[in-house]
Coordinates of C-alpha atoms and ligand atoms in Angstrom, one line a residue:
Chain A
M1 CA 219.7 73.2 44.6
T2 CA 218.4 71.1 42.2
T3 CA 216.7 71.6 38.9
L4 CA 214.1 69.4 38.4
S5 CA 212.9 70.2 35.3
S6 CA 212.2 73.2 33.0
S7 CA 208.2 72.2 32.3
P8 CA 206.1 75.0 34.4
A9 CA 205.3 73.9 37.9
A10 CA 201.8 72.0 38.7
A11 CA 201.5 74.1 41.5
S12 CA 203.7 77.3 42.9
M13 CA 203.9 79.7 45.8
R14 CA 204.9 83.3 45.6
K15 CA 205.8 85.3 48.5
V16 CA 202.9 83.9 50.6
N17 CA 201.9 84.6 54.0
K18 CA 199.8 83.6 56.7
Y19 CA 198.6 84.8 59.9
Y20 CA 196.2 83.2 62.8
G21 CA 195.2 86.4 64.2
T22 CA 198.6 88.3 64.8
F23 CA 200.4 84.7 64.4
H24 CA 202.5 84.6 61.7
A25 CA 202.3 80.9 60.3
L26 CA 203.9 81.4 56.6
R27 CA 206.8 83.6 56.2
D28 CA 207.5 84.7 52.8
V29 CA 207.2 81.1 51.0
D30 CA 208.2 80.4 47.7
L31 CA 207.5 77.1 46.1
D32 CA 207.5 75.2 42.7
I33 CA 205.8 72.1 42.5
P34 CA 207.3 70.1 39.8
P35 CA 204.4 68.1 37.9
G36 CA 204.9 64.0 38.2
K37 CA 207.0 64.6 41.0
V38 CA 206.2 63.5 45.1
T39 CA 207.5 66.6 47.2
C40 CA 207.3 66.0 50.5
L41 CA 207.3 68.5 53.2
I42 CA 209.0 67.5 56.6
G43 CA 209.8 69.9 59.8
P44 CA 208.8 70.0 63.4
S45 CA 205.4 70.2 64.7
G46 CA 204.2 73.4 64.5
S47 CA 206.1 74.8 61.9
G48 CA 203.4 75.3 59.1
K49 CA 203.6 72.3 56.9
S50 CA 199.5 71.6 57.3
T51 CA 199.0 75.3 56.6
L52 CA 201.0 75.2 53.8
L53 CA 199.6 72.4 52.3
R54 CA 196.0 73.4 53.1
C55 CA 196.8 77.0 51.2
L56 CA 197.4 75.1 47.8
N57 CA 193.6 74.1 47.8
F58 CA 192.6 77.5 50.0
L59 CA 191.2 75.3 52.6
E60 CA 193.0 78.0 54.6
D61 CA 193.2 81.6 53.1
Y62 CA 196.1 83.5 53.0
D63 CA 197.0 87.1 53.3
S64 CA 199.2 88.2 50.9
G65 CA 201.4 86.4 48.1
E66 CA 200.3 84.1 44.9
V67 CA 199.0 80.6 45.2
R68 CA 198.6 79.2 41.9
I69 CA 197.7 75.9 40.5
D70 CA 198.8 75.2 37.0
D71 CA 199.5 78.8 36.8
Q72 CA 195.6 79.7 37.8
L73 CA 195.8 81.6 41.2
I74 CA 193.9 80.3 43.8
G75 CA 191.6 82.1 46.3
Y76 CA 191.4 85.6 44.5
E77 CA 190.7 87.1 41.1
T78 CA 193.9 88.8 40.8
P79 CA 197.0 88.9 43.4
G80 CA 196.3 90.6 46.6
G81 CA 192.5 91.1 45.1
R82 CA 188.5 90.1 45.8
R83 CA 188.2 86.6 46.6
M84 CA 187.3 84.4 43.5
S85 CA 183.5 83.2 43.4
A86 CA 182.6 80.2 45.5
R87 CA 181.7 78.6 42.3
R88 CA 185.6 79.1 40.7
L89 CA 186.7 78.1 43.7
R90 CA 184.6 74.7 43.7
E91 CA 185.8 74.6 39.9
M92 CA 189.7 74.8 40.9
R93 CA 189.1 72.0 43.9
R94 CA 187.7 69.4 41.9
D95 CA 191.2 69.0 40.6
I96 CA 193.2 69.2 43.4
G97 CA 192.8 66.0 45.3
M98 CA 193.3 66.1 49.3
V99 CA 194.1 63.1 51.9
F100 CA 193.8 64.0 55.6
Q101 CA 195.5 62.2 58.5
Q102 CA 191.9 61.8 59.7
F103 CA 190.3 60.1 56.9
N104 CA 187.5 62.1 57.1
L105 CA 185.4 59.9 55.5
W106 CA 181.4 60.0 55.2
P107 CA 180.4 57.4 58.2
H108 CA 176.7 57.1 57.1
M109 CA 177.7 56.1 53.3
T110 CA 179.1 52.8 52.3
A111 CA 183.2 52.6 50.7
L112 CA 181.1 53.0 47.4
Q113 CA 178.9 55.7 48.2
N114 CA 181.8 57.8 49.4
V115 CA 183.7 56.9 46.5
A116 CA 181.1 57.5 44.1
E117 CA 179.3 60.9 45.3
G118 CA 181.7 63.4 44.0
L119 CA 181.4 61.9 40.9
E120 CA 177.8 62.2 40.7
R121 CA 177.3 65.3 42.7
V122 CA 180.5 67.4 41.2
R123 CA 181.8 65.9 38.2
G124 CA 178.1 65.5 37.3
F125 CA 178.3 61.7 35.8
S126 CA 174.7 59.1 35.9
R127 CA 174.7 57.5 39.0
P128 CA 175.3 54.0 36.8
E129 CA 178.7 55.4 35.6
A130 CA 179.7 57.5 39.1
E131 CA 179.7 54.1 40.3
V132 CA 181.6 52.1 37.6
R133 CA 184.3 54.7 37.9
A134 CA 184.0 54.5 41.7
R135 CA 184.6 50.5 41.6
E136 CA 187.8 51.0 39.2
A137 CA 189.3 53.3 42.0
L138 CA 188.5 51.1 45.0
A139 CA 190.1 48.0 42.8
K140 CA 193.2 50.4 42.4
V141 CA 193.6 50.7 46.1
G142 CA 193.2 46.8 46.4
L143 CA 189.3 47.2 47.9
A144 CA 187.8 46.0 45.4
D145 CA 186.0 43.6 47.7
K146 CA 184.7 46.1 50.4
E147 CA 183.1 48.2 48.6
A148 CA 180.0 47.9 50.7
N149 CA 181.4 48.5 53.9
H150 CA 180.5 51.6 55.9
P151 CA 183.8 53.0 57.2
S152 CA 183.2 51.6 60.9
R153 CA 183.5 48.3 59.2
L154 CA 187.0 49.0 58.0
S155 CA 190.4 49.2 59.3
G156 CA 192.2 52.6 59.6
G157 CA 194.5 51.7 56.4
Q158 CA 191.6 50.4 54.7
Q159 CA 189.6 53.7 55.4
Q160 CA 192.6 55.5 54.2
R161 CA 192.8 53.8 51.1
V162 CA 188.9 54.3 50.5
A163 CA 189.9 58.3 51.3
I164 CA 192.6 57.9 48.4
A165 CA 190.2 56.4 46.3
R166 CA 187.8 58.8 46.5
A167 CA 190.3 61.6 45.7
I168 CA 191.8 59.7 43.0
A169 CA 188.4 58.7 41.4
M170 CA 188.1 62.9 40.7
Q171 CA 191.0 62.4 38.3
P172 CA 192.6 65.2 40.1
R173 CA 196.1 66.8 38.4
I174 CA 197.6 67.2 41.8
M175 CA 197.3 65.4 45.5
L176 CA 197.7 66.8 48.7
F177 CA 198.4 64.4 51.6
D178 CA 198.4 65.5 54.8
E179 CA 200.1 63.0 57.1
P180 CA 198.1 59.9 55.8
T181 CA 199.9 57.8 58.2
S182 CA 200.2 59.3 61.0
A183 CA 196.6 58.4 62.7
L184 CA 197.4 54.4 61.9
D185 CA 198.8 51.6 63.9
P186 CA 202.6 51.1 62.7
E187 CA 201.2 47.7 60.9
L188 CA 198.9 49.2 58.5
V189 CA 201.3 52.2 57.7
G190 CA 202.6 50.0 55.1
E191 CA 199.8 48.9 52.8
V192 CA 198.7 52.8 52.7
L193 CA 202.4 54.0 51.6
G194 CA 202.5 51.1 49.4
V195 CA 199.2 52.8 47.3
M196 CA 201.2 56.3 47.4
K197 CA 204.1 54.8 45.9
Q198 CA 202.1 52.8 43.3
L199 CA 200.5 56.4 42.4
A200 CA 203.7 58.3 42.2
S201 CA 205.0 55.8 40.0
E202 CA 202.0 56.2 37.4
G203 CA 203.0 60.3 37.6
M204 CA 201.1 61.6 39.7
T205 CA 202.4 65.3 41.2
M206 CA 202.1 64.6 44.6
V207 CA 202.7 66.6 48.1
V208 CA 202.9 64.8 51.0
V209 CA 203.1 66.1 54.5
T210 CA 204.8 63.1 56.4
H211 CA 206.8 62.4 59.5
E212 CA 207.6 59.1 57.4
M213 CA 211.5 59.6 56.5
G214 CA 211.7 56.4 55.1
F215 CA 209.1 57.2 52.7
A216 CA 210.6 60.7 51.7
A217 CA 213.8 59.1 51.3
H218 CA 213.2 56.3 49.2
V219 CA 209.9 58.1 47.7
A220 CA 210.1 61.4 47.0
D221 CA 211.8 63.4 44.1
R222 CA 212.2 66.2 46.0
V223 CA 212.6 67.4 49.6
V224 CA 211.0 70.5 51.7
F225 CA 212.6 71.1 55.3
M226 CA 209.9 73.7 57.2
E227 CA 210.8 75.5 60.3
R228 CA 208.4 78.1 62.0
G229 CA 206.2 78.7 58.9
E230 CA 209.8 79.1 57.1
I231 CA 210.7 77.0 54.1
V232 CA 214.9 76.1 55.3
A233 CA 216.0 73.6 53.0
V234 CA 214.3 72.3 49.7
G235 CA 216.4 69.5 47.8
S236 CA 216.6 66.2 46.2
P237 CA 216.2 63.7 49.5
R238 CA 220.5 62.8 49.1
E239 CA 220.5 66.5 49.3
V240 CA 218.6 66.9 52.3
F241 CA 219.0 63.8 54.7
H242 CA 223.1 63.6 53.7
D243 CA 224.5 66.7 52.9
A244 CA 222.6 68.6 55.3
A245 CA 224.2 72.3 55.7
D246 CA 221.4 74.1 57.8
P247 CA 221.4 73.7 61.6
R248 CA 218.1 74.0 61.8
L249 CA 217.5 70.9 59.3
Q250 CA 220.6 69.1 61.1
S251 CA 219.2 69.0 64.2
F252 CA 215.5 68.1 63.3
L253 CA 217.4 65.1 61.5
Q254 CA 219.5 64.0 64.4
G255 CA 216.1 64.3 66.6
Y256 CA 214.4 62.1 64.2
R257 CA 217.4 59.8 64.2
E258 CA 217.7 59.2 68.2
R259 CA 213.8 58.9 68.4
N260 CA 213.6 56.1 65.7
S261 CA 217.2 54.9 65.8
L262 CA 216.7 54.0 62.0
E263 CA 218.6 54.3 58.9
F264 CA 217.5 56.1 55.5
Chain B
M1 CA 130.0 49.7 88.5
F2 CA 132.3 50.4 86.2
S3 CA 131.4 49.6 82.7
F4 CA 133.3 48.0 80.1
Q5 CA 130.4 48.5 77.3
T6 CA 130.6 52.1 77.6
I7 CA 134.0 51.9 76.5
F8 CA 133.3 49.6 73.3
D9 CA 130.6 51.7 72.6
N10 CA 132.8 54.7 72.4
L11 CA 135.9 53.8 71.2
P12 CA 135.1 54.1 67.5
V13 CA 134.3 57.9 68.1
L14 CA 137.5 57.8 70.2
I15 CA 139.7 56.4 67.8
G16 CA 138.3 58.6 64.8
A17 CA 139.0 61.6 67.4
A18 CA 142.5 60.3 67.2
R19 CA 143.0 61.0 63.6
Y20 CA 143.1 64.6 64.2
T21 CA 145.7 64.0 67.6
L22 CA 147.8 62.4 64.9
L23 CA 147.3 64.9 62.3
I24 CA 148.5 67.6 63.9
S25 CA 151.5 66.0 65.8
V26 CA 152.7 64.1 62.8
L27 CA 152.1 67.5 60.7
G28 CA 153.4 69.3 63.1
C29 CA 156.7 67.4 63.8
A30 CA 157.1 67.2 59.8
Q31 CA 156.9 70.8 59.2
G32 CA 158.6 71.3 62.8
L33 CA 162.0 69.5 61.3
L34 CA 161.6 71.7 58.3
V35 CA 161.0 75.2 59.6
G36 CA 163.9 73.7 62.8
A37 CA 166.4 72.8 59.5
V38 CA 165.9 76.4 58.2
V39 CA 166.0 78.1 61.8
C40 CA 169.1 75.9 62.5
A41 CA 171.0 76.9 59.6
G42 CA 170.2 80.5 60.2
A43 CA 172.1 79.8 64.1
L44 CA 175.3 78.7 62.8
S45 CA 175.2 81.1 60.0
R46 CA 178.5 83.4 59.4
R47 CA 175.8 86.7 59.4
V48 CA 175.3 87.8 63.1
W49 CA 172.1 89.2 62.1
L50 CA 170.6 85.8 60.9
R51 CA 172.2 83.9 64.2
R52 CA 169.9 87.0 66.2
A53 CA 167.1 86.1 64.4
A54 CA 167.6 82.1 65.0
A55 CA 167.9 83.1 68.6
L56 CA 164.9 85.3 69.0
Y57 CA 162.7 82.6 67.1
V58 CA 163.7 79.9 69.4
S59 CA 163.1 82.0 72.7
F60 CA 159.9 82.9 71.5
F61 CA 158.5 79.9 70.6
R62 CA 160.2 78.4 73.4
G63 CA 159.6 80.9 76.3
V64 CA 155.8 81.1 75.2
P65 CA 153.0 78.4 76.2
L66 CA 152.0 76.9 73.2
L67 CA 148.4 77.4 74.6
I68 CA 148.8 81.3 74.0
Q69 CA 150.8 80.8 71.2
L70 CA 147.3 78.6 69.4
L71 CA 144.6 81.5 70.5
V72 CA 146.8 84.3 69.4
A73 CA 147.5 82.5 66.4
F74 CA 143.7 81.7 66.0
Y75 CA 142.4 85.6 66.6
L76 CA 145.4 87.2 64.8
L77 CA 145.1 85.5 61.5
P78 CA 141.7 87.0 60.8
V79 CA 142.7 90.2 61.7
I80 CA 145.7 90.5 59.3
G81 CA 143.3 89.0 56.3
I82 CA 144.4 85.3 56.6
N83 CA 141.5 83.1 56.5
V84 CA 142.3 79.5 57.0
P85 CA 140.6 76.3 58.6
A86 CA 141.1 76.1 62.7
L87 CA 142.9 72.8 61.5
V88 CA 145.4 74.7 59.6
A89 CA 146.0 77.4 61.9
A90 CA 146.6 74.6 64.5
V91 CA 149.2 72.2 62.5
L92 CA 151.3 75.5 61.6
T93 CA 151.3 77.0 65.0
V94 CA 152.4 73.5 66.6
G95 CA 155.0 73.5 63.9
L96 CA 156.2 76.4 64.5
C97 CA 156.4 75.7 68.2
A98 CA 157.9 72.2 67.5
A99 CA 160.4 74.2 65.3
A100 CA 162.3 76.1 68.1
Y101 CA 162.9 72.8 69.7
L102 CA 164.0 70.5 67.0
S103 CA 166.3 73.3 65.7
E104 CA 168.5 73.1 68.8
V105 CA 168.2 69.1 68.3
L106 CA 169.5 69.4 64.9
R107 CA 172.0 72.2 66.1
G108 CA 173.3 69.5 68.8
A109 CA 173.6 66.7 66.1
L110 CA 175.3 68.7 63.3
N111 CA 177.7 69.8 66.7
A112 CA 178.3 66.0 66.8
I113 CA 179.7 65.7 63.3
P114 CA 183.3 66.3 62.7
R115 CA 184.5 69.4 61.2
G116 CA 186.9 67.2 59.0
Q117 CA 183.8 65.6 56.7
A118 CA 182.8 68.9 55.7
E119 CA 186.1 70.3 54.6
A120 CA 186.3 66.7 52.9
A121 CA 183.6 67.4 50.8
A122 CA 184.9 71.6 50.2
A123 CA 188.1 69.9 49.1
I124 CA 186.6 67.5 46.3
G125 CA 184.3 71.0 44.7
M126 CA 181.3 70.0 46.5
A127 CA 178.7 72.6 46.8
P128 CA 176.9 73.4 50.1
R129 CA 173.7 72.6 49.0
D130 CA 175.1 69.2 48.4
L131 CA 177.4 69.1 51.5
W132 CA 173.7 69.7 53.5
L133 CA 171.5 67.4 51.6
R134 CA 174.0 64.5 51.6
I135 CA 176.5 64.4 54.3
L136 CA 174.9 66.8 57.0
L137 CA 171.6 66.4 57.5
P138 CA 171.4 63.2 57.0
Q139 CA 173.9 62.3 59.8
A140 CA 172.4 64.9 61.8
L141 CA 168.6 63.4 61.8
K142 CA 170.2 60.1 62.5
I143 CA 172.1 61.1 65.6
G144 CA 169.0 63.1 66.8
L145 CA 166.8 60.7 65.9
P146 CA 166.2 59.8 69.6
A147 CA 165.4 63.6 70.6
I148 CA 163.1 64.0 67.8
I149 CA 160.8 60.8 68.6
N150 CA 161.0 62.4 72.0
E151 CA 159.5 65.7 70.8
L152 CA 156.9 63.6 68.5
I153 CA 155.6 62.1 71.3
L154 CA 155.4 65.2 73.2
L155 CA 153.2 66.7 70.6
V156 CA 150.5 64.1 70.7
K157 CA 150.5 65.0 74.4
A158 CA 150.5 68.8 73.7
S159 CA 148.1 68.1 70.9
S160 CA 145.2 68.2 72.9
L161 CA 145.6 72.0 73.7
V162 CA 144.3 72.7 70.1
T163 CA 140.8 71.8 71.8
V164 CA 140.9 76.0 72.1
V165 CA 141.0 76.7 69.0
G166 CA 137.6 74.3 68.4
I167 CA 138.9 71.2 66.9
V168 CA 137.7 68.0 68.4
E169 CA 140.8 65.5 68.9
I170 CA 140.8 62.7 72.2
T171 CA 140.5 64.6 74.9
R172 CA 137.8 67.3 73.9
M173 CA 136.1 64.5 72.8
S174 CA 136.4 62.1 75.7
Q175 CA 135.0 65.5 77.7
S176 CA 131.9 65.5 75.4
I177 CA 131.2 61.6 75.6
A178 CA 131.8 61.6 79.1
S179 CA 129.6 64.5 80.4
A180 CA 127.2 62.6 77.8
T181 CA 127.2 59.3 79.5
Y182 CA 128.3 60.0 82.7
R183 CA 130.4 57.5 82.8
P184 CA 134.0 60.1 82.8
L185 CA 136.1 57.1 84.5
E186 CA 135.8 54.8 81.8
I187 CA 136.0 57.3 79.3
Y188 CA 138.8 58.7 80.0
L189 CA 140.9 55.8 80.9
A190 CA 139.9 54.6 76.9
A191 CA 141.8 58.1 76.3
A192 CA 144.7 57.1 78.4
F193 CA 145.1 53.9 76.9
L194 CA 144.7 55.3 73.5
Y195 CA 147.1 57.7 73.9
L196 CA 149.7 55.1 75.4
A197 CA 148.8 52.8 72.5
I198 CA 149.6 55.5 69.9
N199 CA 153.3 56.8 72.3
L200 CA 154.3 53.4 72.2
V201 CA 153.5 53.1 68.5
I202 CA 155.6 55.9 67.7
A203 CA 158.7 55.1 70.4
Q204 CA 158.7 51.2 68.4
A205 CA 158.9 52.5 64.8
G206 CA 161.8 54.7 66.1
R207 CA 163.9 52.4 67.6
L208 CA 163.3 50.3 64.5
L209 CA 164.5 53.2 62.4
E210 CA 167.1 53.8 64.5
R211 CA 168.4 50.3 63.9
R212 CA 167.8 50.3 60.5
L213 CA 169.9 53.5 60.2
A214 CA 172.9 52.0 62.3
Y215 CA 176.0 51.7 60.4
Ligands
ATP301 N1 193.2 77.6 63.4 C1 194.6 78.2 63.7 N2 194.3 79.1 64.6 C2 195.3 79.2 65.5 N3 196.3 78.7 65.1 C3 196.9 78.0 64.2 C4 195.5 77.2 63.2 N4 196.1 76.2 63.0 C5 197.3 76.3 63.1 N5 198.2 77.3 63.8 C6 199.1 77.2 64.3 O1 200.1 77.7 63.0 C7 201.0 76.8 63.4 C8 201.6 75.6 62.4 O2 200.2 74.8 62.1 P1 200.6 73.6 61.2 O3 199.2 73.0 61.2 O4 200.4 74.1 59.9 O5 201.4 73.0 62.0 P2 202.1 71.6 61.4 O6 203.8 71.8 60.7 O7 201.4 71.0 60.3 O8 202.1 70.8 62.3 P3 202.1 69.2 62.8 O9 203.3 68.6 62.7 O10 201.6 69.0 64.4 O11 200.9 69.1 62.0 C9 201.2 76.2 64.6 O12 202.0 76.9 65.4 C10 199.5 76.4 64.9 O13 199.7 76.3 66.9
MG302 MG1 200.1 69.2 60.5

């Protein structure tokens, strides 16, 4: 449908298949993630969006095909070959940020410690240097004044912004978001989407699983629609939301409009 | 006639003996936590044989009375060529026994930590060592603290069993004072209050620690 750029993909999937036992969760998935762009993944519940996202940083292992980050195969030494070493996998994951639906902050650490931890333990910065960088990241998500708070003393939206700060502080080359606003009260969604928009405007490569069609329509450069473990449609927001040809996509969008009676 | 004088006269000796009670229970608990963490890691391992070994460990040390374990250690160690003072053997045995209970405490506490926290650590490339030392164990110790304090109090009382390998702690000392002074009631009451005082202090310290660790 669209050709975005000729520059090499920031991440790519080739004929990726994933099974949970006998359940076929990803079917021959082919996908290129363009660098510096926002790719939104939409589709009905259970269609495999999270599974796809989690294969990109190998939190979920795939059974066949190739997943590459910046042209480097992740998870296996060679396509279909042996598992890559745990150390090598950790090195690759340093450069892939991930934000979860449930935030997954470490509750025994303050906001600052949550962000500084990876900088110190994984990136190897000294504690003071890690804290300087962690403060910068917190300032970026608008939480400079909350660094001493533990997660239990933060609202859901603030917790998710700390989680984003934790990921961007590592200076990843790509950021994965799995329904980052789905666990939030409606009035807190905006502050998180705002931070994500700002990241997008700075040219971060982002892959976002979302039910926020408004975000997908306005911020995404590319929208990917999945159903039953397959990629059914890929295109610009306009192509996917307005010129949808595939009946499965049409009925998904129809259902969404009925539930939300929103314009996008 | 009840003689308070007997209590005052013998209290210093009893308190002296309490050193051994404390030494054995506190060191035993500390060792129990260390060994318990290892056993717990085995119980949660992906490797079947490690899980089996951990289960075997727990059922053995939980299923055999501590008194028998102490006697076995006392008579077995010299036979296999290990000659250590009775006190060392006692601490080691108490610690190994406590580890069986504490590994279960830690396992329960670890299960209470949401899986997503380990995923978040994995996603930034954190090594297992840091995941355990920085994320999982600190929280497990906090969640398990009430149960750990409970175990420590049980150990203070169970430490009277080390008498069988010849260590003179509170209970043994009060027995010998009682028979020397012919004042068993006074002496045993003194011993009872000494145990009570120790355990009250431990319980209070536990509560303070719990409050300090709250987040
Ligand atoms: N660990 C698992 N074991 C077995 N089946 C799984 C597992 N994880 C996911 N599945 C199944 O795989 C399918 C895809 O799951 P996935 O979580 O990727 O869907 P999703 O598109 O993210 O859905 P949602 O919008 O509800 O988050 C679902 O049918 C789910 O039941
Ligand atoms: Mg999902």
